[in-house]
Amino acid sequence: MGMSSETKLYIPKVREIVTGTVVNVTDSEVLVDVGYTCEGVIYKEHLTNNKDENLKDLFKVGDSIKVKITQFRQGDDSDVLLLSRLDILRQEKIDQYKDDLEIDKDVSFKVKKAVKGGLLLDYHGIEAFLPESLISLGNDTKEKEELVGKTIKARIIELDKKGRRDRIIVNRKQLQYEELKAKQKEEFESINESDVIKGKVKRIAEFGAFVSLGEFTEGLLHISEISHYHVKKVEDFLEVGQDVEVKVIKKKGKKISLSMKALQETPWHIFLKNHKVGDKVTGTIVRKMQYGMLVEVEREVVGLLNRFDYSWNPEENLAGNVEVGDQLELKITSINKSKEQFTLSKKHLEYNPWSDLKFKKGELVSAEVKRIEEKNAFLEVEGVEAIMPIAEVSVEHINRIEDVLKVNQVVTAEIIQFNPKKWLMVLSLKTIQERKSREAYDKQLDENVSSNQSLADLFKEFKK
């Protein structure tokens, strides 16, 4: 490019962008006239980012070309003028994709290479930098090398001009965090009250267990919701890593409450399935009380054995003969489903010899003397035991029953008291003797009184 004598000589300045004319093209460089006394040189690596491109296909002699002066040095014999189009191409790309390259925009980049401190990325020939601390949530250094050559999405967090070129800083970690939060929210919102979910025990605390319900969500299985049975220690029922099926019983805020026992039959319902009124069961005494005993017939299912159902024999002291922990064979006598209560009886498993007796007071019975004590004699009447007090043995006063009765002696006695519910039968010989004496007296009285003699006359004669 010629200069007139009146035109001041142009002096190139480094970093200046000028427009020149292509004067020569080879396979490795292009010469450009920028208005200085010597042409500027652009080597292939400063002309294009594509190493495979042919420079002769890109440029022709006479083409107008915009270049950036990267080096200018004047010498005694010759001057050096080096040019580049890379920053211009980059800026053109930025201008072309400026709507994509904005702060807070998420862009897909190709990872060019790993460098100290991070990764160099490419977006349509535009270079961006991903700091190592912002590569991933896990901060895994191995992942840095594995990403080279792959396409990743990152968010532009810085876009400014520093030095000779624009700088683009991106953040991939934030996108991963937001994606993670979105997945967590989606998973949490997919869980509803009354849902039945299969989970895994993640950790155990004194008050319950934390159960994983998915990739991100956990719920609390409180110790009171593990089983209908009494749970003293969580570890007695659960262990870390155990698969469990749970029901969501409450969801409030970010907390989820779970239950296992809500999916289980209650001990009471199991009892109802297995037992009915009239069944014979074996139970364990868990508590003794004044009015009866509590007996466990199924695990944590307790019925009442009333003291009136101990035995048909009111004199039998069952409570004094057994202790808590002892087992008894009993009969279920009633079940109240709504109140979840039931009653038991021991005596209803036993034969009641008194139930078949139909005696009445004043009736005479045959009785065998079985044993004699100081104040009472005990006799057997049709398989049951009756009592004869010493006062009922004879009309005469006696000091010892043995003076009148002997063991194994069979006598005819009168029933003077009979209560089968109380297993009570009181016999008397005295009443029979008194009746006989009265009958004898009445007979004698009839023989001595004539039909013409008054009772007054009889007494007068008796007094003489």
CSV table of C-alpha atoms in Angstrom, one decimal, residues 287-442:
chain,number,residue,atom,x,y,z
A,287,ARG,CA,-50.7,-60.5,87.9
A,288,LYS,CA,-52.5,-61.5,91.0
A,289,MET,CA,-55.2,-59.3,92.5
A,290,GLN,CA,-57.7,-59.3,95.3
A,291,TYR,CA,-60.6,-60.1,92.9
A,292,GLY,CA,-58.8,-62.4,90.6
A,293,MET,CA,-55.8,-62.9,88.2
A,294,LEU,CA,-54.7,-61.5,84.9
A,295,VAL,CA,-53.6,-64.4,82.6
A,296,GLU,CA,-51.8,-64.0,79.2
A,297,VAL,CA,-53.1,-66.5,76.7
A,298,GLU,CA,-51.5,-65.0,73.6
A,299,ARG,CA,-48.5,-62.7,73.4
A,300,GLU,CA,-49.6,-59.5,75.2
A,301,VAL,CA,-53.2,-60.6,75.2
A,302,VAL,CA,-54.5,-60.8,78.7
A,303,GLY,CA,-57.8,-62.1,80.1
A,304,LEU,CA,-59.4,-62.0,83.5
A,305,LEU,CA,-59.8,-65.1,85.7
A,306,ASN,CA,-62.3,-64.0,88.4
A,307,ARG,CA,-61.8,-65.5,91.8
A,308,PHE,CA,-65.4,-66.9,91.6
A,309,ASP,CA,-64.2,-69.0,88.6
A,310,TYR,CA,-61.2,-70.6,90.4
A,311,SER,CA,-63.1,-73.7,91.4
A,312,TRP,CA,-66.5,-75.1,92.1
A,313,ASN,CA,-65.2,-75.7,95.6
A,314,PRO,CA,-65.5,-72.4,97.5
A,315,GLU,CA,-63.0,-73.6,100.0
A,316,GLU,CA,-60.2,-74.2,97.4
A,317,ASN,CA,-57.4,-71.5,97.7
A,318,LEU,CA,-56.1,-71.4,94.1
A,319,ALA,CA,-54.5,-67.9,94.6
A,320,GLY,CA,-52.5,-69.3,97.5
A,321,ASN,CA,-51.2,-72.2,95.5
A,322,VAL,CA,-49.9,-70.4,92.4
A,323,GLU,CA,-47.5,-67.6,91.6
A,324,VAL,CA,-46.9,-65.1,88.8
A,325,GLY,CA,-45.4,-67.0,85.9
A,326,ASP,CA,-47.2,-70.2,86.6
A,327,GLN,CA,-49.3,-71.7,83.8
A,328,LEU,CA,-53.0,-72.7,84.1
A,329,GLU,CA,-55.4,-74.6,81.8
A,330,LEU,CA,-58.5,-72.5,81.5
A,331,LYS,CA,-61.7,-72.0,79.5
A,332,ILE,CA,-62.8,-68.9,77.6
A,333,THR,CA,-66.2,-68.0,79.0
A,334,SER,CA,-66.9,-64.6,77.3
A,335,ILE,CA,-65.4,-62.2,74.7
A,336,ASN,CA,-66.2,-58.5,74.4
A,337,LYS,CA,-64.9,-57.6,70.9
A,338,SER,CA,-65.6,-53.9,71.2
A,339,LYS,CA,-63.9,-53.5,74.6
A,340,GLU,CA,-61.2,-56.0,73.6
A,341,GLN,CA,-61.8,-58.0,76.9
A,342,PHE,CA,-62.4,-61.6,77.7
A,343,THR,CA,-62.9,-63.7,80.8
A,344,LEU,CA,-61.6,-67.1,81.8
A,345,SER,CA,-62.6,-69.9,84.1
A,346,LYS,CA,-60.8,-72.8,85.7
A,347,LYS,CA,-63.8,-74.4,87.3
A,348,HIS,CA,-65.6,-74.7,84.0
A,349,LEU,CA,-63.0,-77.3,82.9
A,350,GLU,CA,-63.7,-79.3,86.0
A,351,TYR,CA,-66.6,-81.6,86.9
A,352,ASN,CA,-69.0,-80.1,89.5
A,353,PRO,CA,-70.3,-83.0,91.5
A,354,TRP,CA,-72.9,-80.7,93.1
A,355,SER,CA,-74.5,-79.7,89.9
A,356,ASP,CA,-76.4,-83.0,89.6
A,357,LEU,CA,-77.7,-83.1,93.2
A,358,LYS,CA,-81.4,-82.3,93.7
A,359,PHE,CA,-81.8,-82.6,97.4
A,360,LYS,CA,-84.2,-80.6,99.6
A,361,LYS,CA,-84.0,-79.5,103.2
A,362,GLY,CA,-85.6,-82.1,105.5
A,363,GLU,CA,-84.8,-85.0,103.1
A,364,LEU,CA,-83.2,-88.1,104.6
A,365,VAL,CA,-80.1,-89.4,103.0
A,366,SER,CA,-77.7,-92.3,103.5
A,367,ALA,CA,-74.2,-91.0,104.5
A,368,GLU,CA,-70.9,-92.7,105.2
A,369,VAL,CA,-68.6,-91.2,107.8
A,370,LYS,CA,-65.2,-90.4,106.2
A,371,ARG,CA,-63.4,-88.5,108.9
A,372,ILE,CA,-64.0,-87.0,112.3
A,373,GLU,CA,-62.6,-83.8,113.7
A,374,GLU,CA,-63.0,-82.3,117.1
A,375,LYS,CA,-66.2,-80.3,116.3
A,376,ASN,CA,-67.4,-81.8,113.0
A,377,ALA,CA,-67.9,-85.1,111.3
A,378,PHE,CA,-67.5,-85.3,107.5
A,379,LEU,CA,-69.6,-87.7,105.6
A,380,GLU,CA,-70.0,-88.6,101.9
A,381,VAL,CA,-73.4,-88.3,100.3
A,382,GLU,CA,-73.6,-89.4,96.6
A,383,GLY,CA,-70.0,-88.4,95.9
A,384,VAL,CA,-70.0,-85.1,97.7
A,385,GLU,CA,-68.8,-84.1,101.2
A,386,ALA,CA,-71.4,-83.1,103.8
A,387,ILE,CA,-70.7,-81.9,107.4
A,388,MET,CA,-72.3,-82.8,110.7
A,389,PRO,CA,-71.5,-80.5,113.6
A,390,ILE,CA,-71.1,-82.1,117.0
A,391,ALA,CA,-74.3,-80.4,118.1
A,392,GLU,CA,-76.3,-82.4,115.4
A,393,VAL,CA,-74.9,-85.8,116.3
A,394,SER,CA,-77.2,-86.6,119.3
A,395,VAL,CA,-80.0,-85.2,121.3
A,396,GLU,CA,-77.9,-85.8,124.3
A,397,HIS,CA,-74.8,-83.7,125.1
A,398,ILE,CA,-71.6,-85.4,124.0
A,399,ASN,CA,-68.0,-84.4,124.4
A,400,ARG,CA,-66.6,-86.5,121.6
A,401,ILE,CA,-68.1,-87.4,118.3
A,402,GLU,CA,-66.3,-90.7,118.3
A,403,ASP,CA,-68.5,-91.8,121.2
A,404,VAL,CA,-71.4,-91.9,118.7
A,405,LEU,CA,-69.9,-92.2,115.2
A,406,LYS,CA,-67.1,-94.3,113.7
A,407,VAL,CA,-65.2,-93.8,110.4
A,408,ASN,CA,-66.8,-95.9,107.6
A,409,GLN,CA,-70.1,-96.1,109.5
A,410,VAL,CA,-73.1,-95.6,107.3
A,411,VAL,CA,-76.0,-93.6,108.9
A,412,THR,CA,-79.3,-92.1,107.8
A,413,ALA,CA,-79.2,-88.4,108.4
A,414,GLU,CA,-81.5,-85.5,107.7
A,415,ILE,CA,-80.4,-82.6,105.5
A,416,ILE,CA,-80.9,-79.4,107.5
A,417,GLN,CA,-79.1,-77.1,105.1
A,418,PHE,CA,-78.4,-77.5,101.4
A,419,ASN,CA,-76.6,-74.9,99.1
A,420,PRO,CA,-75.0,-76.5,96.0
A,421,LYS,CA,-73.5,-73.2,94.8
A,422,LYS,CA,-71.5,-73.0,98.0
A,423,TRP,CA,-70.9,-76.8,98.1
A,424,LEU,CA,-72.6,-76.9,101.5
A,425,MET,CA,-74.7,-79.7,102.9
A,426,VAL,CA,-75.3,-79.9,106.7
A,427,LEU,CA,-76.6,-83.2,108.2
A,428,SER,CA,-78.2,-84.0,111.5
A,429,LEU,CA,-78.9,-87.1,113.5
A,430,LYS,CA,-80.4,-85.1,116.3
A,431,THR,CA,-83.4,-83.9,114.3
A,432,ILE,CA,-84.3,-87.5,113.4
A,433,GLN,CA,-84.0,-88.6,117.1
A,434,GLU,CA,-86.1,-85.6,118.2
A,435,ARG,CA,-88.8,-86.4,115.7
A,436,LYS,CA,-88.8,-90.0,116.8
A,437,SER,CA,-89.2,-89.0,120.4
A,438,ARG,CA,-92.0,-86.6,119.5
A,439,GLU,CA,-93.8,-89.3,117.5
A,440,ALA,CA,-93.4,-91.7,120.4
A,441,TYR,CA,-94.8,-89.2,122.9
A,442,ASP,CA,-97.7,-88.4,120.6
